[in-house]
XYZ file of C-alpha atoms in Angstrom:
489
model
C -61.286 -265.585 -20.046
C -62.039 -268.681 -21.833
C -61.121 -271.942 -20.940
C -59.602 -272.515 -23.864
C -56.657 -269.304 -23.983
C -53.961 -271.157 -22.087
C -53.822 -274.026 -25.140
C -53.872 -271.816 -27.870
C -51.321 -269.457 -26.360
C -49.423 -272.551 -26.060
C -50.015 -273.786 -29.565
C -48.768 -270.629 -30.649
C -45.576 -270.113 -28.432
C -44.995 -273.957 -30.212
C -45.335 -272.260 -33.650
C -43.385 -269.701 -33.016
C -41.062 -271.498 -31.679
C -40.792 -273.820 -34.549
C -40.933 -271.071 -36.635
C -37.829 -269.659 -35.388
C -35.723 -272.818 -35.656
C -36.580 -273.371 -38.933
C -36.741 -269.996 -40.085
C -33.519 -269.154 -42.513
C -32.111 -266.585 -40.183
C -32.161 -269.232 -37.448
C -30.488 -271.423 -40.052
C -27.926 -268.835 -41.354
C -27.275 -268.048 -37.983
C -26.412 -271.886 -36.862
C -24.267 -272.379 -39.633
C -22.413 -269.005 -38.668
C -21.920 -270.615 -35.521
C -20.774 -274.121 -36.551
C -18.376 -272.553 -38.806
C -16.931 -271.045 -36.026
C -16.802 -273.320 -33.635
C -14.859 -275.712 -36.834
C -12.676 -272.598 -37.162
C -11.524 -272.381 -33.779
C -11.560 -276.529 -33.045
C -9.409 -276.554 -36.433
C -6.891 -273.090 -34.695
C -6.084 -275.538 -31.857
C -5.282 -278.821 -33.280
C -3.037 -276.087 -35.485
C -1.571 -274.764 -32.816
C -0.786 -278.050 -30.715
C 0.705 -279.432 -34.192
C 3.114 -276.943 -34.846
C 4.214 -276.784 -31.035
C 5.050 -280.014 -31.515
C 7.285 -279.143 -34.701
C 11.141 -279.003 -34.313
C 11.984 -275.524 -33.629
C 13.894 -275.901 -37.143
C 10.557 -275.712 -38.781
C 9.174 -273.105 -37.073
C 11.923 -269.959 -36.572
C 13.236 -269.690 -39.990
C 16.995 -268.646 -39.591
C 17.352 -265.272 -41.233
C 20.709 -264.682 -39.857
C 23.533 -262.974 -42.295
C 25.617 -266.242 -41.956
C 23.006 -268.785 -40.829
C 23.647 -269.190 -37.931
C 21.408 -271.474 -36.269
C 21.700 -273.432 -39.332
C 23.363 -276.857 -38.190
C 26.240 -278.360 -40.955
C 25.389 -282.116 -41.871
C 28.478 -283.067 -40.477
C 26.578 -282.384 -37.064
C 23.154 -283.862 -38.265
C 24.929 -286.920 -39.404
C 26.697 -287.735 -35.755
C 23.949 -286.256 -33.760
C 21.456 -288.396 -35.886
C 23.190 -291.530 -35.368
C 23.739 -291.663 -31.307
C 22.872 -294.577 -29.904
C 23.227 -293.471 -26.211
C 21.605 -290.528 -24.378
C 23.252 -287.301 -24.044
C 22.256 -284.097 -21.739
C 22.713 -280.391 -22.486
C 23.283 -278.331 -19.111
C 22.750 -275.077 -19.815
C 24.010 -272.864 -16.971
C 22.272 -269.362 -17.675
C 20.842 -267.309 -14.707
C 16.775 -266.910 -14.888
C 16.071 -263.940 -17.243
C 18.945 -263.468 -18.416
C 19.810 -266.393 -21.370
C 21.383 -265.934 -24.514
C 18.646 -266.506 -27.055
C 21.021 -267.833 -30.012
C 22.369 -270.474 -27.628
C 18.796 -271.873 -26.622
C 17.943 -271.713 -29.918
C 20.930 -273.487 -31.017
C 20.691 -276.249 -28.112
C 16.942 -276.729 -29.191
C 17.842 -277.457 -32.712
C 20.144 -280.490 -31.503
C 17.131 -281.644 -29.439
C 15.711 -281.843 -32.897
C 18.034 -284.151 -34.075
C 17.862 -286.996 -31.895
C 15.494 -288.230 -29.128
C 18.383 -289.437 -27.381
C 20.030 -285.632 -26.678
C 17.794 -283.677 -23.699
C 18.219 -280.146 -22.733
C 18.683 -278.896 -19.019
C 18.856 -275.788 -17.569
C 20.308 -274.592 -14.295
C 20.926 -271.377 -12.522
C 24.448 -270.708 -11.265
C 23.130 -268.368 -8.763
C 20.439 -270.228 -7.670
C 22.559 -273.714 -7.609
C 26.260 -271.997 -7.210
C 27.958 -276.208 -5.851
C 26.770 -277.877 -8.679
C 27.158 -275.167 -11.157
C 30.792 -275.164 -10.235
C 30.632 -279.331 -10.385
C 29.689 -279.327 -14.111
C 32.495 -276.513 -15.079
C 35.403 -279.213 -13.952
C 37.668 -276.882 -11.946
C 37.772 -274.064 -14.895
C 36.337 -270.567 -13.653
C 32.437 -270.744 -14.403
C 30.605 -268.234 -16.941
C 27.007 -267.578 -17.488
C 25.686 -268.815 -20.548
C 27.605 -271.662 -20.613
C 27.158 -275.444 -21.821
C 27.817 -278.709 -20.540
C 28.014 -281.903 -22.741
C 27.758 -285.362 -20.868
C 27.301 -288.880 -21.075
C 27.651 -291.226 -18.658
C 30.555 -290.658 -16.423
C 32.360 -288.152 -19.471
C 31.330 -284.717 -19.791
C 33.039 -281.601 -21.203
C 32.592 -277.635 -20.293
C 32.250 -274.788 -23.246
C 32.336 -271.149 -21.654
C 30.918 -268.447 -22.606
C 33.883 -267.128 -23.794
C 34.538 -270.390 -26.066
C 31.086 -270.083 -27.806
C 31.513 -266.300 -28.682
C 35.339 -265.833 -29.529
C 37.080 -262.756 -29.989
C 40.837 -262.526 -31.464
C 42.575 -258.899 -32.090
C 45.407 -258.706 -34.690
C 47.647 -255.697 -35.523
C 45.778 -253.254 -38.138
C 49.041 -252.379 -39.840
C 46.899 -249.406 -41.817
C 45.963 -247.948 -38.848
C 48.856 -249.117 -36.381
C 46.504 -250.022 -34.146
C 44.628 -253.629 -32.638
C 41.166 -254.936 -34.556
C 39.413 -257.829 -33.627
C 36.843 -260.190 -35.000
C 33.948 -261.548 -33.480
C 32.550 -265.402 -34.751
C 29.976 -267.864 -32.749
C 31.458 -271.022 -32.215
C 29.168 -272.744 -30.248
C 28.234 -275.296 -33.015
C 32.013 -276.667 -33.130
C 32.524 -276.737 -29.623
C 28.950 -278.480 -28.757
C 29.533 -281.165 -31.525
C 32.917 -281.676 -30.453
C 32.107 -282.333 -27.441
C 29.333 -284.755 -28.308
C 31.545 -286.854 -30.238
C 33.965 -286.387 -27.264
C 31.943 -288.051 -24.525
C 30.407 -290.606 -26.752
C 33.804 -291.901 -27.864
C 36.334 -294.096 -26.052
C 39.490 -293.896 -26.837
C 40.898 -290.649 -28.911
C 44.146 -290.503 -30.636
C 47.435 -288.880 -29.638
C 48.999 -286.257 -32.107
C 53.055 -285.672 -31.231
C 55.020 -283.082 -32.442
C 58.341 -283.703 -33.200
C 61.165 -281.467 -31.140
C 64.959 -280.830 -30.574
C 65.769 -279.202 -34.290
C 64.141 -275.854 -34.022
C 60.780 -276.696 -35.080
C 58.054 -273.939 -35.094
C 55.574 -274.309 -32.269
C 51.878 -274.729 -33.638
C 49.921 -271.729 -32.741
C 47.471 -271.481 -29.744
C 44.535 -271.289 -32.190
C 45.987 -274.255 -33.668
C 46.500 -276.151 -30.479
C 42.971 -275.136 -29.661
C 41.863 -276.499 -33.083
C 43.576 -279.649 -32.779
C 42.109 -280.378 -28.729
C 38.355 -279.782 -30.120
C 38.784 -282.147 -33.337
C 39.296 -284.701 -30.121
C 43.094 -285.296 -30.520
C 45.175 -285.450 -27.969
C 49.027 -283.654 -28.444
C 52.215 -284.157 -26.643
C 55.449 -283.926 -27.439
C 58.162 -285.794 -28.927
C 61.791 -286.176 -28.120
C 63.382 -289.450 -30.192
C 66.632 -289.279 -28.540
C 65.122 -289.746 -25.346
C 63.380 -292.849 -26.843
C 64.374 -296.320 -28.422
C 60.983 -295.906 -30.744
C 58.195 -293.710 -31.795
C 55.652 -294.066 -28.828
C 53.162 -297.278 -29.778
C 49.865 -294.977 -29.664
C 50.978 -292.367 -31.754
C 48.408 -292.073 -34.857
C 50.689 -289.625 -36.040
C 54.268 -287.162 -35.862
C 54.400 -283.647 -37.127
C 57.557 -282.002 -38.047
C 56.549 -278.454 -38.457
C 59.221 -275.984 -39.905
C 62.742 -277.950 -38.096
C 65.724 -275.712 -38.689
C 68.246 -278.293 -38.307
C 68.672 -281.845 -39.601
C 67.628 -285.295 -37.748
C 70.403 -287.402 -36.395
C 70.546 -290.996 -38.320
C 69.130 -292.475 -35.694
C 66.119 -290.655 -35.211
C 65.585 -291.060 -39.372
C 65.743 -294.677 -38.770
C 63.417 -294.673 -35.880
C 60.654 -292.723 -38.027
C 61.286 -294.768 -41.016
C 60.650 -298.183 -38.797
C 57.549 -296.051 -37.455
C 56.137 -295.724 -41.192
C 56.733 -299.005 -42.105
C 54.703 -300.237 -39.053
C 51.416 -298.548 -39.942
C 52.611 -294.909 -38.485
C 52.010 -291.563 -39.933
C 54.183 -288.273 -40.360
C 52.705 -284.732 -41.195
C 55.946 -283.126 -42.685
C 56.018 -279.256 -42.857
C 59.382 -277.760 -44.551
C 60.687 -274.179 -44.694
C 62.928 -273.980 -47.916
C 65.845 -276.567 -47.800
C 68.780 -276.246 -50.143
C 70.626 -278.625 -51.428
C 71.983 -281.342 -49.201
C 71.192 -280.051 -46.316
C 68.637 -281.675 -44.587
C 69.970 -285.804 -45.825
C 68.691 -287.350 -43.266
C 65.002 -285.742 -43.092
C 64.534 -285.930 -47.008
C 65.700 -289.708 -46.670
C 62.207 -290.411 -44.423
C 60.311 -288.910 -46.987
C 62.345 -290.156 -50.338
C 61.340 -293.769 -47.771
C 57.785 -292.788 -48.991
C 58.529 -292.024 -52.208
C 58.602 -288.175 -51.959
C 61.998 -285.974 -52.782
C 61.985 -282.274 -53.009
C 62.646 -280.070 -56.432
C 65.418 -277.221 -56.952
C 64.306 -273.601 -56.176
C 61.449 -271.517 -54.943
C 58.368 -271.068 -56.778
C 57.163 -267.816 -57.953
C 53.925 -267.580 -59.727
C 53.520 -266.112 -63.575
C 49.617 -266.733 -63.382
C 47.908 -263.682 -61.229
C 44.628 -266.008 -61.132
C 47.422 -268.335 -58.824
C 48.908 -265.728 -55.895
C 47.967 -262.499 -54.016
C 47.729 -259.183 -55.427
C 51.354 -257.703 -55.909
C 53.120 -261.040 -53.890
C 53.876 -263.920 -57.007
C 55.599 -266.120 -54.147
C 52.415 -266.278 -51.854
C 50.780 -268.770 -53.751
C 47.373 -269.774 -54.607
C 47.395 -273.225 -55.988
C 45.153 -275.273 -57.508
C 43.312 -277.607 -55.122
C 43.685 -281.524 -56.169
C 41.306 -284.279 -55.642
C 42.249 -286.310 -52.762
C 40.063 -287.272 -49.367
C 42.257 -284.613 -47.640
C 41.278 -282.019 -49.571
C 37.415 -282.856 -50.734
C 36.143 -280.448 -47.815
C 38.340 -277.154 -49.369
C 37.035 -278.151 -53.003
C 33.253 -278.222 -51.608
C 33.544 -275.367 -49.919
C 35.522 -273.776 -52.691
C 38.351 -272.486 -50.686
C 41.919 -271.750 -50.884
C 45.174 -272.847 -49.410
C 47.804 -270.182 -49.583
C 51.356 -271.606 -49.710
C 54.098 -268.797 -49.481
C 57.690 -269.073 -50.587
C 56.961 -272.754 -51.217
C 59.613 -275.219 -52.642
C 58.884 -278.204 -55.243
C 57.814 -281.710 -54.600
C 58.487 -284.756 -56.784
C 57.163 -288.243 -56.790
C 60.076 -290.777 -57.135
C 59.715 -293.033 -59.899
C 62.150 -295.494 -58.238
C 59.663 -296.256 -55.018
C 57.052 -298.455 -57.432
C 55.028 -299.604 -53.897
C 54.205 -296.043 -52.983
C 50.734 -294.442 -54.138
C 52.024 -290.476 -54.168
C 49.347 -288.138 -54.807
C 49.502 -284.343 -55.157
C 47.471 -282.212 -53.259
C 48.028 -278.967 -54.040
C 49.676 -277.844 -57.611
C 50.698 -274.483 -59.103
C 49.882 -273.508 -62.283
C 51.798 -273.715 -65.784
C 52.850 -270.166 -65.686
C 54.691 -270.853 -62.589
C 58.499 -271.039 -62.231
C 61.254 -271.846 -59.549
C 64.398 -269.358 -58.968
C 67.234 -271.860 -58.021
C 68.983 -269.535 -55.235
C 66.169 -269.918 -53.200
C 66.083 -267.018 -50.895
C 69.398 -265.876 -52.420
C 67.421 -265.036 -55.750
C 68.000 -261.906 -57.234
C 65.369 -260.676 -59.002
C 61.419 -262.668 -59.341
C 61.514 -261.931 -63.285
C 61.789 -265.776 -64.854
C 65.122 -266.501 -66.326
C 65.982 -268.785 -68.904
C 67.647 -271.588 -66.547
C 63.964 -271.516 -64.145
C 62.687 -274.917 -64.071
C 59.033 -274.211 -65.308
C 55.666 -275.590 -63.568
C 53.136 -276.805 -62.842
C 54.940 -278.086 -58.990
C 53.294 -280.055 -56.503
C 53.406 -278.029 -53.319
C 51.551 -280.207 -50.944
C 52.439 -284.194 -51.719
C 50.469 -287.086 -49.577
C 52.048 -290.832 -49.883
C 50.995 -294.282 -48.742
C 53.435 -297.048 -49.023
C 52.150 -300.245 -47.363
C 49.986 -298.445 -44.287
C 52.210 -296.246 -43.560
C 51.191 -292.482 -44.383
C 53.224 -289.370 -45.285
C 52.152 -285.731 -45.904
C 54.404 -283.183 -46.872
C 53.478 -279.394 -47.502
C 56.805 -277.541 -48.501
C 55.800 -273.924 -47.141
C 56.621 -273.131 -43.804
C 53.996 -270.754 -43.476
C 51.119 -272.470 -44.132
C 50.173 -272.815 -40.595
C 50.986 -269.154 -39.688
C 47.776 -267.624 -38.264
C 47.581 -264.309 -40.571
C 48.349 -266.302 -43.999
C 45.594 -268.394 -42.797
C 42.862 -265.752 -42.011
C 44.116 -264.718 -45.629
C 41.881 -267.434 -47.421
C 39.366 -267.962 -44.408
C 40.711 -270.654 -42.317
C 41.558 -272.705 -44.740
C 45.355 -273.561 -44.357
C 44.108 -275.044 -40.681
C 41.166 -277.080 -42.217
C 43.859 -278.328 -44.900
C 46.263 -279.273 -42.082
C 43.594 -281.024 -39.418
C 42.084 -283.044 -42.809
C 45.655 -284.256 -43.376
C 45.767 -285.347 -39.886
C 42.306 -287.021 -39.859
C 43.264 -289.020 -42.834
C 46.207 -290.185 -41.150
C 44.718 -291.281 -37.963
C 41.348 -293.199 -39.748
C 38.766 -291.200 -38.058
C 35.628 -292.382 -38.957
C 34.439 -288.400 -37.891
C 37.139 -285.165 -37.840
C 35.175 -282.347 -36.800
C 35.592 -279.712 -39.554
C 32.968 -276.870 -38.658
C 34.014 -273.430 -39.095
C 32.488 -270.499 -36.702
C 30.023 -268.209 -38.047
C 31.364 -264.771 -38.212
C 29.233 -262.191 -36.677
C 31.544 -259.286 -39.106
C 32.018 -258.349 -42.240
C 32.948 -260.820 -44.431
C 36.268 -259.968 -47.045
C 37.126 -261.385 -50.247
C 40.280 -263.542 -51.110
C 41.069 -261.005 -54.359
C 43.791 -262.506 -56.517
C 46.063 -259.759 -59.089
C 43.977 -260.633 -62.071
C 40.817 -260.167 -60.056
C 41.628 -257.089 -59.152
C 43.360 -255.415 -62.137
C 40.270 -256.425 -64.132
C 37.420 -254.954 -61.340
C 39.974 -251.485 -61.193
C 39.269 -251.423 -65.628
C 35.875 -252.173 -65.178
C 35.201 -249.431 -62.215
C 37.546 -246.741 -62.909
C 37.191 -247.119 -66.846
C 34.477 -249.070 -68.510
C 31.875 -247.956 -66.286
C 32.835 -244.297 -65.979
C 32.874 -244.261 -69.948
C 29.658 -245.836 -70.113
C 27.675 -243.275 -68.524
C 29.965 -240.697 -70.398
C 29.000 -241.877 -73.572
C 25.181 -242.391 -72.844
C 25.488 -239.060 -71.336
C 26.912 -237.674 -74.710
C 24.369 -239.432 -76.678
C 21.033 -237.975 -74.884
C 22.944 -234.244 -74.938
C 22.951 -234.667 -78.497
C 19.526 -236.261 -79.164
C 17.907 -233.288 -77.111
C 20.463 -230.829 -79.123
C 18.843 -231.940 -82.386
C 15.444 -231.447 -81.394
């Protein structure tokens, strides 16, 4: 072998070498690979960026009624806390509810200051039972705190279930909605707040007691309610940010008008609810509100418009919705108030330091039968008194406050699942004006059924034409037309 083999060998091992790293596969293939490498390198940054997105960015909510969709009500106090807050979430391991973690991760969202826990009942039964305050403890559930105040939603508050009577089928039906987005920022604005005011209602002339839903309504829009007995007392009670008179059967005494009148000329507030009241009847209750500069008109109102009232009932009015702070959330939402067997209000002329404002108003076509519930017939008579009426009146005279809706219904749980809740958001928007809230929670459940139409009379004789008549004659008549096109051919 010659002496010189091992150098050339590795002369050409060199070339080949060099060859191979500069041949164009070589270079095709090393661009292959850098692409790759900037492919994946460029799939993890991705992928640590968008874990790092609010979950609100990255689940689209696709639910029927949005539900994990927060209102801006909630953005705008959630946004603006200026003290740290803690979701508990009690849910054993394995088994959570996914639309409350999602929900509870899109207030994390919100704010830096709100911070999401999670314990097991099972595994941490003592201080499980702690956080629920005494109430009996469900799975699932949520607790709100800050500092030393906290609040507990069950289960059973953030899912709620009511049954009513099914009068078609004479038997119970129930709806199902998800609350947890009113109870969790009601309970936020709960522990982060003070001081919360105190709602009485007025008793001792056969007032109506507010529903349970009501109640329940009023105690997570952070009021406090109690009772109210003005004999017992010398004055309305100091803290009171307002007195509601819901549906009283009998007249006050003089001095219990006099005590409410010195209460409204103090700053105070009444929320006056009225059945029908004939003439002279009720002196001493109409003079408190004729103090504000509001008197009642002769008759009931029946309704001549069908856009105004429900299908086949002209005295369960369906009145047009005025502007007014009070009623701003109903016109955004485009809702109605339902006012049955309601009774006219007038401004009086005579009070010149009152600002009287009407809330809720009938339409032209409307009229009022003078006998009241005595009436004889609905047909309008020549002697009606003709609309439009003011059904719902609010008054401020000095800082005093008074709003009166003259239908005794209005807070009657079925009339108000009649036009969606309404009625109740009508009647806790009254009482948030009254009070100066800076914040009155107003955010309606999502309901997990079907949802049903408010249909007024003209609504519906025009969609039974168009169904049972225009559109069966339509496809009559093109029907007719292509038999005889064919025929002629």
């Amino acid at each position: 072998m010659s002496r010189h083999e091992p150098g050339e060998k590795r002369q050409r091992t060199k070339r080949s070498l060099k060859e191979m790293f500069t041949s164009r596969t070589f270079r095709v293939g090393g661009y292959s690979m850098a692409a790759c490498a900037i492919v994946v390198l460029i799939a993890i940054v991705a992928n640590l960026a968008v874990g790092a997105l609010p979950t609100s960015v990255t689940q689209l909510d696709l639910t029927d009624d949005a539900l994990y969709t927060l209102s801006d009500q909630t953005r705008r106090i959630v946004s603006a806390l200026d003290e740290p807050v803690t979701l508990t979430y009690l849910t054993i391991t394995g088994q959570e509810d996914s639309a409350v973690r999602t929900l509870l991760e899109r207030y994390a969202d919100l704010s830096s200051q709100v911070k999401i826990e999670t314990l097991d009942p099972i595994e941490n039964p003592g201080t499980a039972q702690q956080y629920a305050d005494g109430e009996p403890l469900t799975a699932n559930s949520v607790v709100v705190s800050c500092g030393d105040r906290s609040r507990y939603i069950s289960y059973n508050d953030i899912y709620v279930v009511e049954y009513y009577m099914d009068y078609y089928s004479y038997g119970y039906s129930y709806t199902t909605s998800f609350n947890a987005e009113q109870e969790l920022t009601s309970a936020i604005y709960y522990v982060t707040t003070e001081s919360l005011p105190v709602v009485y209602t007025l008793e001792g002339h056969g007032e109506s007691e507010l529903s349970e839903s009501l109640q329940t309504l009023i105690e997570q829009d952070n009021m406090t309610l109690e009772t109210l007995s003005l004999p017992r007392l010398e004055a309305v009670p100091e803290d009171a940010a307002a007195v509601i008179i819901h549906a009283p059967q009998s007249d006050l005494s003089q001095d219990e008008a006099d005590r409410l009148r010195a209460y409204l000329d103090a700053g105070g507030s009444v929320l006056l609810i009225t059945d029908y009241i004939e003439p002279d009847a009720m002196p001493n209750l109409l003079a408190v509100a004729e103090h504000m500069g509001v008197t009642t008109g002769e008759g009931m109102i029946i309704e001549g418009d069908a856009n105004y009232c429900v299908s086949g009932y002209a005295y369960y009015l369906l009145p047009d919705v005025m502007e007014h702070e009070i009623t701003q959330p109903l016109i955004d939402g485009r809702y109605y108030a339902m006012t049955p067997m309601a009774q006219p209000l007038e401004a009086m002329e005579e009070v010149t330091d009152a600002t009287v404002t009407t809330l809720l108003q009938t339409s032209a076509s409307s009229y009022a039968k003078a006998e009241g519930y005595d009436m004889q017939t609905t047909e309008q008579e020549e002697d009606d008194a003709v609309g439009p009426f003011s059904v719902a009146m609010a008054s401020q005279r000095g800082d005093g406050k008074l709003v009166w809706v003259s239908s005794a219904m209005l807070l009657d749980d079925m009339v108000n699942s009649m036009v969606g809740g309404a009625n109740h958001d009508l009647f806790l928007n009254a009482l948030g004006w009254m009070s100066e809230r800076e914040e009155s929670i107003a955010i309606r459940a999502k309901s997990l059924d079907s949802d049903y139409l408010t249909v007024t009379s003209a609504q519906a004789s025009l969609w039974s034409v168009i169904l049972i008549g225009v559109i069966p004659g339509v496809l009559v008549a093109a029907g007719i037309w292509i038999w005889i096109r064919r025929k002629r051919r």
